[in-house]
Each structure stands twice: as structure tokens, then as C-alpha cells.
Amino acid sequence: MRAGMSQTLARPAGLRPRWSQYYELTKPRVVQLIVFCARIGMLLAQPGWPDPGRLVAAVAGIWLVAGAAAAFNCLIEQHIDAKMARTAWRATAKGELTRPQALLFSAVLCALGSAVLWMWVNPLTMLLTFLTFVGYAVVYTVVLKPRTPQNIVIGGVAGAIPPLVGAAAATGHLELGSWWLFALVMVWTPAHFWALALLLRDDYRAVGIPMLPVVKGTAATARGI
């Protein structure tokens, strides 16, 4: 049963087009959720529909920077991804893309997205989006994840910033409602990750990542959720 569930999380093998290898590094399904939360922040920050041009620029810029953070995460965790069924298909894990290629791809996406947000949205939106990049790609991936079972509790701050980004894009400042959305996503994030970690606890144990189910066990993780 356990092996069967792991296999359903893995992607089929086979040589993919180069564009597909790069695209998958951006973790598109995760980025879609980030952009969705940012759009909700925009819609709730002010009455009426946001300016269409600003909405398009905000979505594009946020997508690019979030994709850059995901690609950087794949680069840093290349050796870990190669050992886990859920992630072994990634181009960095399989060696289809080199580390310099992944790093350059991440840097270009981050620079382009930041430029779009600075020029066509506003500097606050660019700053908050870049803080999301740093929080996820550096603070969570490099510092917290390999060191503490509370990694996603602290690192969840980065995942909760998109509603603030959306509010900043719509109004140029942060209002109380956007902070409530920030708090809601931050509370939801650990429960979501811990549920996945319960399913994959053997893989996390094998690669030495101290996720809560590995360190504290199933019962403690269920109470945490």
C-alpha cells in the first residue's frame, strides 16, 4: 500500500522537451495557488474590479518571482529530490538540467518578475514579492527545513504573504483585511504540509529531513494538525 501511494505521486519516466523541464521547475500547481491568493487579496482590498492592466502585471510579476523561488528550491534540494519518489522526476533531480542552468533560470525569472512589479504595479508589491522569494527559497529551504521540525510553522510566513502582495498591488498599502487573510493562510499551511509529511514520512526519514512526523511521530502530528 505504501509503495503504491508513493508511485501515484511520482511522474512517468521519459525524456521531456527542454521547455517542459524548465516549466516543471517552477512548480506550476503551487504557483497557481500563490497567484490565486494574491488575486483574492487584490479583489478584497478595494471595492470594484482592479484596473485590468495592473491586474495582469501583478499576476505576471508574482508568477515569475514565485516560479523563480520554486526553481531555486529544486536547485538546493537536488540531492534530496533524487531520493524521494514524489520528486525524483524533477529535471534537476534526474540531471537533465545542470545546477548553473537552474540557477540562471531562477535568477532571470526573479529579475523579470521584480522589474514588472516595480515598473507596472508599485515598489511595495515588488518588495513583498521578493521577501516571499527570500523567505521560501532561502530561509525555509536552506535554513529551517534541514534543521527543525517547526520548519513549516516558521517558513509558512512566506507562503502567507501573497494576500498582502495582492492588497499592496491594488491599493499601494496594507489594510487590516489583508492581514486577516495572511493569518488564515499561515494557520492553514502547517496542517497542509504535515498531512503530506505523514504520507511521506519514510521518505523524509530516509533523506534526513526532520519533518514533524519523523521527529515526533504520527499522534503528535495529528494533534498539531
PDB file of C-alpha atoms in Angstrom:
ATOM      1  CA  MET A   1       0.000   0.000   0.000  1.00  0.00           C
ATOM      2  CA  ARG A   2       2.724   2.468   0.988  1.00  0.00           C
ATOM      3  CA  ALA A   3       4.698   1.761  -2.195  1.00  0.00           C
ATOM      4  CA  GLY A   4       1.564   2.150  -4.291  1.00  0.00           C
ATOM      5  CA  MET A   5       0.798   5.574  -2.843  1.00  0.00           C
ATOM      6  CA  SER A   6       4.373   6.720  -3.461  1.00  0.00           C
ATOM      7  CA  GLN A   7       4.145   5.621  -7.069  1.00  0.00           C
ATOM      8  CA  THR A   8       0.988   7.650  -7.618  1.00  0.00           C
ATOM      9  CA  LEU A   9       2.889  10.746  -6.506  1.00  0.00           C
ATOM     10  CA  ALA A  10       5.735  10.168  -8.979  1.00  0.00           C
ATOM     11  CA  ARG A  11       5.694  11.350 -12.586  1.00  0.00           C
ATOM     12  CA  PRO A  12       6.150   8.977 -15.510  1.00  0.00           C
ATOM     13  CA  ALA A  13       9.692   8.494 -16.703  1.00  0.00           C
ATOM     14  CA  GLY A  14      10.895   9.550 -20.105  1.00  0.00           C
ATOM     15  CA  LEU A  15      12.792  12.333 -21.805  1.00  0.00           C
ATOM     16  CA  ARG A  16      10.748  15.539 -21.831  1.00  0.00           C
ATOM     17  CA  PRO A  17      11.154  18.619 -24.026  1.00  0.00           C
ATOM     18  CA  ARG A  18      13.582  21.180 -22.617  1.00  0.00           C
ATOM     19  CA  TRP A  19      10.840  23.781 -22.131  1.00  0.00           C
ATOM     20  CA  SER A  20       8.866  21.259 -20.091  1.00  0.00           C
ATOM     21  CA  GLN A  21      11.865  20.576 -17.849  1.00  0.00           C
ATOM     22  CA  TYR A  22      12.204  24.284 -17.088  1.00  0.00           C
ATOM     23  CA  TYR A  23       8.460  24.778 -16.687  1.00  0.00           C
ATOM     24  CA  GLU A  24       8.151  21.961 -14.157  1.00  0.00           C
ATOM     25  CA  LEU A  25      10.929  23.540 -12.067  1.00  0.00           C
ATOM     26  CA  THR A  26       8.538  26.416 -11.345  1.00  0.00           C
ATOM     27  CA  LYS A  27       6.115  24.041  -9.569  1.00  0.00           C
ATOM     28  CA  PRO A  28       3.170  25.417 -11.574  1.00  0.00           C
ATOM     29  CA  ARG A  29       0.425  23.993  -9.357  1.00  0.00           C
ATOM     30  CA  VAL A  30       1.940  25.606  -6.270  1.00  0.00           C
ATOM     31  CA  VAL A  31       2.454  28.890  -8.114  1.00  0.00           C
ATOM     32  CA  GLN A  32      -1.185  28.826  -9.256  1.00  0.00           C
ATOM     33  CA  LEU A  33      -2.252  28.729  -5.603  1.00  0.00           C
ATOM     34  CA  ILE A  34       0.101  31.596  -4.723  1.00  0.00           C
ATOM     35  CA  VAL A  35      -1.260  33.732  -7.570  1.00  0.00           C
ATOM     36  CA  PHE A  36      -4.836  32.824  -6.619  1.00  0.00           C
ATOM     37  CA  CYS A  37      -4.287  34.025  -3.038  1.00  0.00           C
ATOM     38  CA  ALA A  38      -2.729  37.240  -4.327  1.00  0.00           C
ATOM     39  CA  ARG A  39      -5.703  37.858  -6.635  1.00  0.00           C
ATOM     40  CA  ILE A  40      -8.096  37.354  -3.730  1.00  0.00           C
ATOM     41  CA  GLY A  41      -6.070  39.913  -1.779  1.00  0.00           C
ATOM     42  CA  MET A  42      -6.440  42.339  -4.686  1.00  0.00           C
ATOM     43  CA  LEU A  43     -10.195  41.811  -5.026  1.00  0.00           C
ATOM     44  CA  LEU A  44     -10.888  42.275  -1.317  1.00  0.00           C
ATOM     45  CA  ALA A  45      -8.579  45.257  -0.806  1.00  0.00           C
ATOM     46  CA  GLN A  46     -10.856  47.728  -2.557  1.00  0.00           C
ATOM     47  CA  PRO A  47     -14.415  47.883  -3.917  1.00  0.00           C
ATOM     48  CA  GLY A  48     -14.954  47.155  -7.580  1.00  0.00           C
ATOM     49  CA  TRP A  49     -12.733  45.397 -10.103  1.00  0.00           C
ATOM     50  CA  PRO A  50      -8.992  46.207 -10.140  1.00  0.00           C
ATOM     51  CA  ASP A  51      -7.513  48.060 -13.075  1.00  0.00           C
ATOM     52  CA  PRO A  52      -7.095  45.364 -15.789  1.00  0.00           C
ATOM     53  CA  GLY A  53      -3.580  46.450 -16.727  1.00  0.00           C
ATOM     54  CA  ARG A  54      -2.412  46.423 -13.123  1.00  0.00           C
ATOM     55  CA  LEU A  55      -4.100  43.064 -12.522  1.00  0.00           C
ATOM     56  CA  VAL A  56      -2.314  41.465 -15.490  1.00  0.00           C
ATOM     57  CA  ALA A  57       1.044  42.983 -14.497  1.00  0.00           C
ATOM     58  CA  ALA A  58       0.632  41.875 -10.880  1.00  0.00           C
ATOM     59  CA  VAL A  59      -0.275  38.303 -11.845  1.00  0.00           C
ATOM     60  CA  ALA A  60       2.623  38.097 -14.310  1.00  0.00           C
ATOM     61  CA  GLY A  61       5.183  39.530 -11.890  1.00  0.00           C
ATOM     62  CA  ILE A  62       4.060  37.394  -8.946  1.00  0.00           C
ATOM     63  CA  TRP A  63       4.022  34.272 -11.140  1.00  0.00           C
ATOM     64  CA  LEU A  64       7.566  34.913 -12.348  1.00  0.00           C
ATOM     65  CA  VAL A  65       9.054  35.561  -8.896  1.00  0.00           C
ATOM     66  CA  ALA A  66       7.192  32.635  -7.315  1.00  0.00           C
ATOM     67  CA  GLY A  67       8.408  30.395 -10.134  1.00  0.00           C
ATOM     68  CA  ALA A  68      11.951  31.618  -9.508  1.00  0.00           C
ATOM     69  CA  ALA A  69      11.680  30.663  -5.838  1.00  0.00           C
ATOM     70  CA  ALA A  70      10.412  27.198  -6.770  1.00  0.00           C
ATOM     71  CA  ALA A  71      13.260  26.677  -9.239  1.00  0.00           C
ATOM     72  CA  PHE A  72      15.795  27.744  -6.611  1.00  0.00           C
ATOM     73  CA  ASN A  73      14.215  25.271  -4.180  1.00  0.00           C
ATOM     74  CA  CYS A  74      14.663  22.480  -6.759  1.00  0.00           C
ATOM     75  CA  LEU A  75      18.296  23.502  -7.181  1.00  0.00           C
ATOM     76  CA  ILE A  76      19.063  23.462  -3.445  1.00  0.00           C
ATOM     77  CA  GLU A  77      17.217  20.186  -2.826  1.00  0.00           C
ATOM     78  CA  GLN A  78      18.525  18.368  -5.892  1.00  0.00           C
ATOM     79  CA  HIS A  79      20.151  15.581  -3.865  1.00  0.00           C
ATOM     80  CA  ILE A  80      17.078  15.180  -1.663  1.00  0.00           C
ATOM     81  CA  ASP A  81      14.616  15.183  -4.566  1.00  0.00           C
ATOM     82  CA  ALA A  82      16.570  12.409  -6.284  1.00  0.00           C
ATOM     83  CA  LYS A  83      15.897  10.081  -3.329  1.00  0.00           C
ATOM     84  CA  MET A  84      12.150  10.729  -2.923  1.00  0.00           C
ATOM     85  CA  ALA A  85       9.500   9.143  -5.135  1.00  0.00           C
ATOM     86  CA  ARG A  86       7.402  12.328  -5.118  1.00  0.00           C
ATOM     87  CA  THR A  87      10.202  14.475  -6.553  1.00  0.00           C
ATOM     88  CA  ALA A  88      12.648  12.119  -8.309  1.00  0.00           C
ATOM     89  CA  TRP A  89      11.163  13.042 -11.707  1.00  0.00           C
ATOM     90  CA  ARG A  90      12.285  16.689 -11.495  1.00  0.00           C
ATOM     91  CA  ALA A  91      14.785  17.750 -14.131  1.00  0.00           C
ATOM     92  CA  THR A  92      17.362  18.819 -11.537  1.00  0.00           C
ATOM     93  CA  ALA A  93      16.998  15.550  -9.618  1.00  0.00           C
ATOM     94  CA  LYS A  94      17.417  13.495 -12.811  1.00  0.00           C
ATOM     95  CA  GLY A  95      20.366  15.559 -14.003  1.00  0.00           C
ATOM     96  CA  GLU A  96      18.522  16.743 -17.119  1.00  0.00           C
ATOM     97  CA  LEU A  97      19.259  20.333 -16.110  1.00  0.00           C
ATOM     98  CA  THR A  98      22.579  21.335 -14.573  1.00  0.00           C
ATOM     99  CA  ARG A  99      22.911  23.440 -11.449  1.00  0.00           C
ATOM    100  CA  PRO A 100      24.155  26.513 -13.415  1.00  0.00           C
ATOM    101  CA  GLN A 101      21.180  26.199 -15.776  1.00  0.00           C
ATOM    102  CA  ALA A 102      18.702  26.039 -12.890  1.00  0.00           C
ATOM    103  CA  LEU A 103      20.398  28.935 -11.093  1.00  0.00           C
ATOM    104  CA  LEU A 104      20.399  31.127 -14.194  1.00  0.00           C
ATOM    105  CA  PHE A 105      16.749  30.265 -14.874  1.00  0.00           C
ATOM    106  CA  SER A 106      15.773  31.211 -11.325  1.00  0.00           C
ATOM    107  CA  ALA A 107      17.743  34.471 -11.454  1.00  0.00           C
ATOM    108  CA  VAL A 108      16.226  35.515 -14.791  1.00  0.00           C
ATOM    109  CA  LEU A 109      12.670  34.802 -13.629  1.00  0.00           C
ATOM    110  CA  CYS A 110      13.217  36.713 -10.378  1.00  0.00           C
ATOM    111  CA  ALA A 111      14.729  39.713 -12.171  1.00  0.00           C
ATOM    112  CA  LEU A 112      11.992  39.839 -14.804  1.00  0.00           C
ATOM    113  CA  GLY A 113       9.193  39.472 -12.256  1.00  0.00           C
ATOM    114  CA  SER A 114      10.666  42.125  -9.971  1.00  0.00           C
ATOM    115  CA  ALA A 115      11.057  44.534 -12.887  1.00  0.00           C
ATOM    116  CA  VAL A 116       7.438  44.015 -13.962  1.00  0.00           C
ATOM    117  CA  LEU A 117       6.152  44.664 -10.440  1.00  0.00           C
ATOM    118  CA  TRP A 118       8.372  47.721  -9.939  1.00  0.00           C
ATOM    119  CA  MET A 119       7.505  49.395 -13.235  1.00  0.00           C
ATOM    120  CA  TRP A 120       3.845  48.473 -13.753  1.00  0.00           C
ATOM    121  CA  VAL A 121       2.492  47.843 -10.240  1.00  0.00           C
ATOM    122  CA  ASN A 122       4.342  49.551  -7.361  1.00  0.00           C
ATOM    123  CA  PRO A 123       7.543  49.188  -5.293  1.00  0.00           C
ATOM    124  CA  LEU A 124       5.727  47.802  -2.216  1.00  0.00           C
ATOM    125  CA  THR A 125       4.349  44.908  -4.238  1.00  0.00           C
ATOM    126  CA  MET A 126       7.795  44.189  -5.638  1.00  0.00           C
ATOM    127  CA  LEU A 127       9.361  44.277  -2.167  1.00  0.00           C
ATOM    128  CA  LEU A 128       6.786  41.937  -0.618  1.00  0.00           C
ATOM    129  CA  THR A 129       7.068  39.510  -3.524  1.00  0.00           C
ATOM    130  CA  PHE A 130      10.846  39.481  -3.253  1.00  0.00           C
ATOM    131  CA  LEU A 131      10.529  38.851   0.503  1.00  0.00           C
ATOM    132  CA  THR A 132       8.418  35.813  -0.392  1.00  0.00           C
ATOM    133  CA  PHE A 133      11.264  34.602  -2.601  1.00  0.00           C
ATOM    134  CA  VAL A 134      13.812  35.050   0.188  1.00  0.00           C
ATOM    135  CA  GLY A 135      11.521  33.516   2.807  1.00  0.00           C
ATOM    136  CA  TYR A 136      10.799  30.367   0.810  1.00  0.00           C
ATOM    137  CA  ALA A 137      13.973  29.842  -1.198  1.00  0.00           C
ATOM    138  CA  VAL A 138      16.496  30.819   1.480  1.00  0.00           C
ATOM    139  CA  VAL A 139      15.005  30.962   4.993  1.00  0.00           C
ATOM    140  CA  TYR A 140      12.761  27.901   4.647  1.00  0.00           C
ATOM    141  CA  THR A 141      14.698  25.758   2.157  1.00  0.00           C
ATOM    142  CA  VAL A 142      18.268  26.448   3.255  1.00  0.00           C
ATOM    143  CA  VAL A 143      17.986  27.327   6.953  1.00  0.00           C
ATOM    144  CA  LEU A 144      14.839  25.836   8.507  1.00  0.00           C
ATOM    145  CA  LYS A 145      13.850  22.692   6.618  1.00  0.00           C
ATOM    146  CA  PRO A 146      17.003  20.654   7.335  1.00  0.00           C
ATOM    147  CA  ARG A 147      17.236  21.790  10.977  1.00  0.00           C
ATOM    148  CA  THR A 148      13.902  21.890  12.815  1.00  0.00           C
ATOM    149  CA  PRO A 149      10.524  20.080  12.780  1.00  0.00           C
ATOM    150  CA  GLN A 150       8.933  23.522  13.135  1.00  0.00           C
ATOM    151  CA  ASN A 151      10.283  24.435   9.694  1.00  0.00           C
ATOM    152  CA  ILE A 152       6.895  24.875   8.055  1.00  0.00           C
ATOM    153  CA  VAL A 153       5.432  26.780  11.021  1.00  0.00           C
ATOM    154  CA  ILE A 154       8.088  29.466  10.696  1.00  0.00           C
ATOM    155  CA  GLY A 155       8.573  29.110   6.955  1.00  0.00           C
ATOM    156  CA  GLY A 156       4.814  29.315   6.466  1.00  0.00           C
ATOM    157  CA  VAL A 157       5.146  33.077   6.805  1.00  0.00           C
ATOM    158  CA  ALA A 158       6.497  33.188   3.243  1.00  0.00           C
ATOM    159  CA  GLY A 159       3.536  31.209   1.925  1.00  0.00           C
ATOM    160  CA  ALA A 160       1.103  33.531   3.698  1.00  0.00           C
ATOM    161  CA  ILE A 161       2.446  36.754   2.167  1.00  0.00           C
ATOM    162  CA  PRO A 162       0.575  36.549  -1.219  1.00  0.00           C
ATOM    163  CA  PRO A 163      -2.677  38.098   0.124  1.00  0.00           C
ATOM    164  CA  LEU A 164      -0.581  41.017   1.365  1.00  0.00           C
ATOM    165  CA  VAL A 165       1.056  41.218  -2.050  1.00  0.00           C
ATOM    166  CA  GLY A 166      -2.357  41.383  -3.707  1.00  0.00           C
ATOM    167  CA  ALA A 167      -3.576  44.113  -1.378  1.00  0.00           C
ATOM    168  CA  ALA A 168      -0.422  46.124  -1.984  1.00  0.00           C
ATOM    169  CA  ALA A 169      -0.855  45.725  -5.741  1.00  0.00           C
ATOM    170  CA  ALA A 170      -4.428  47.013  -5.613  1.00  0.00           C
ATOM    171  CA  THR A 171      -4.036  49.905  -3.184  1.00  0.00           C
ATOM    172  CA  GLY A 172      -0.339  50.585  -2.636  1.00  0.00           C
ATOM    173  CA  HIS A 173      -0.637  49.854   1.091  1.00  0.00           C
ATOM    174  CA  LEU A 174      -1.732  47.119   3.524  1.00  0.00           C
ATOM    175  CA  GLU A 175      -5.106  47.105   5.228  1.00  0.00           C
ATOM    176  CA  LEU A 176      -6.454  45.090   8.160  1.00  0.00           C
ATOM    177  CA  GLY A 177      -8.373  42.686   5.914  1.00  0.00           C
ATOM    178  CA  SER A 178      -5.220  41.619   4.104  1.00  0.00           C
ATOM    179  CA  TRP A 179      -3.578  40.826   7.444  1.00  0.00           C
ATOM    180  CA  TRP A 180      -6.518  38.571   8.360  1.00  0.00           C
ATOM    181  CA  LEU A 181      -6.006  36.680   5.108  1.00  0.00           C
ATOM    182  CA  PHE A 182      -2.293  36.458   5.882  1.00  0.00           C
ATOM    183  CA  ALA A 183      -3.115  34.916   9.284  1.00  0.00           C
ATOM    184  CA  LEU A 184      -5.605  32.476   7.762  1.00  0.00           C
ATOM    185  CA  VAL A 185      -3.126  31.112   5.211  1.00  0.00           C
ATOM    186  CA  MET A 186      -0.365  30.950   7.816  1.00  0.00           C
ATOM    187  CA  VAL A 187      -2.521  28.780  10.103  1.00  0.00           C
ATOM    188  CA  TRP A 188      -3.590  26.535   7.219  1.00  0.00           C
ATOM    189  CA  THR A 189      -0.083  25.944   5.854  1.00  0.00           C
ATOM    190  CA  PRO A 190       1.405  23.698   8.590  1.00  0.00           C
ATOM    191  CA  ALA A 191      -1.664  21.442   8.665  1.00  0.00           C
ATOM    192  CA  HIS A 192      -1.462  21.021   4.892  1.00  0.00           C
ATOM    193  CA  PHE A 193       2.263  20.193   4.912  1.00  0.00           C
ATOM    194  CA  TRP A 194       2.062  17.906   7.931  1.00  0.00           C
ATOM    195  CA  ALA A 195      -0.681  15.843   6.266  1.00  0.00           C
ATOM    196  CA  LEU A 196       1.618  15.339   3.271  1.00  0.00           C
ATOM    197  CA  ALA A 197       4.552  14.620   5.571  1.00  0.00           C
ATOM    198  CA  LEU A 198       2.540  11.862   7.289  1.00  0.00           C
ATOM    199  CA  LEU A 199       2.111  10.150   3.922  1.00  0.00           C
ATOM    200  CA  LEU A 200       5.794  10.572   3.042  1.00  0.00           C
ATOM    201  CA  ARG A 201       7.377  10.208   6.485  1.00  0.00           C
ATOM    202  CA  ASP A 202       9.511   7.235   5.415  1.00  0.00           C
ATOM    203  CA  ASP A 203      10.978   9.231   2.535  1.00  0.00           C
ATOM    204  CA  TYR A 204      11.675  12.220   4.774  1.00  0.00           C
ATOM    205  CA  ARG A 205      13.310   9.947   7.348  1.00  0.00           C
ATOM    206  CA  ALA A 206      15.496   8.360   4.675  1.00  0.00           C
ATOM    207  CA  VAL A 207      16.858  11.727   3.489  1.00  0.00           C
ATOM    208  CA  GLY A 208      17.288  13.158   6.990  1.00  0.00           C
ATOM    209  CA  ILE A 209      14.669  15.902   6.867  1.00  0.00           C
ATOM    210  CA  PRO A 210      13.260  16.419  10.406  1.00  0.00           C
ATOM    211  CA  MET A 211       9.613  16.825   9.471  1.00  0.00           C
ATOM    212  CA  LEU A 212       7.236  16.614  12.435  1.00  0.00           C
ATOM    213  CA  PRO A 213       6.048  13.007  11.786  1.00  0.00           C
ATOM    214  CA  VAL A 214       9.679  11.872  11.654  1.00  0.00           C
ATOM    215  CA  VAL A 215      10.698  13.586  14.897  1.00  0.00           C
ATOM    216  CA  LYS A 216       7.526  13.438  16.984  1.00  0.00           C
ATOM    217  CA  GLY A 217       5.517  10.618  15.433  1.00  0.00           C
ATOM    218  CA  THR A 218       2.041  10.245  13.967  1.00  0.00           C
ATOM    219  CA  ALA A 219      -0.004  11.025  17.093  1.00  0.00           C
ATOM    220  CA  ALA A 220       1.821  14.281  17.820  1.00  0.00           C
ATOM    221  CA  THR A 221       1.497  15.335  14.197  1.00  0.00           C
ATOM    222  CA  ALA A 222      -2.250  14.618  14.233  1.00  0.00           C
ATOM    223  CA  ARG A 223      -2.620  16.791  17.336  1.00  0.00           C
ATOM    224  CA  GLY A 224      -0.637  19.529  15.629  1.00  0.00           C
ATOM    225  CA  ILE A 225      -2.897  19.403  12.591  1.00  0.00           C
TER     226      ILE A 225
END
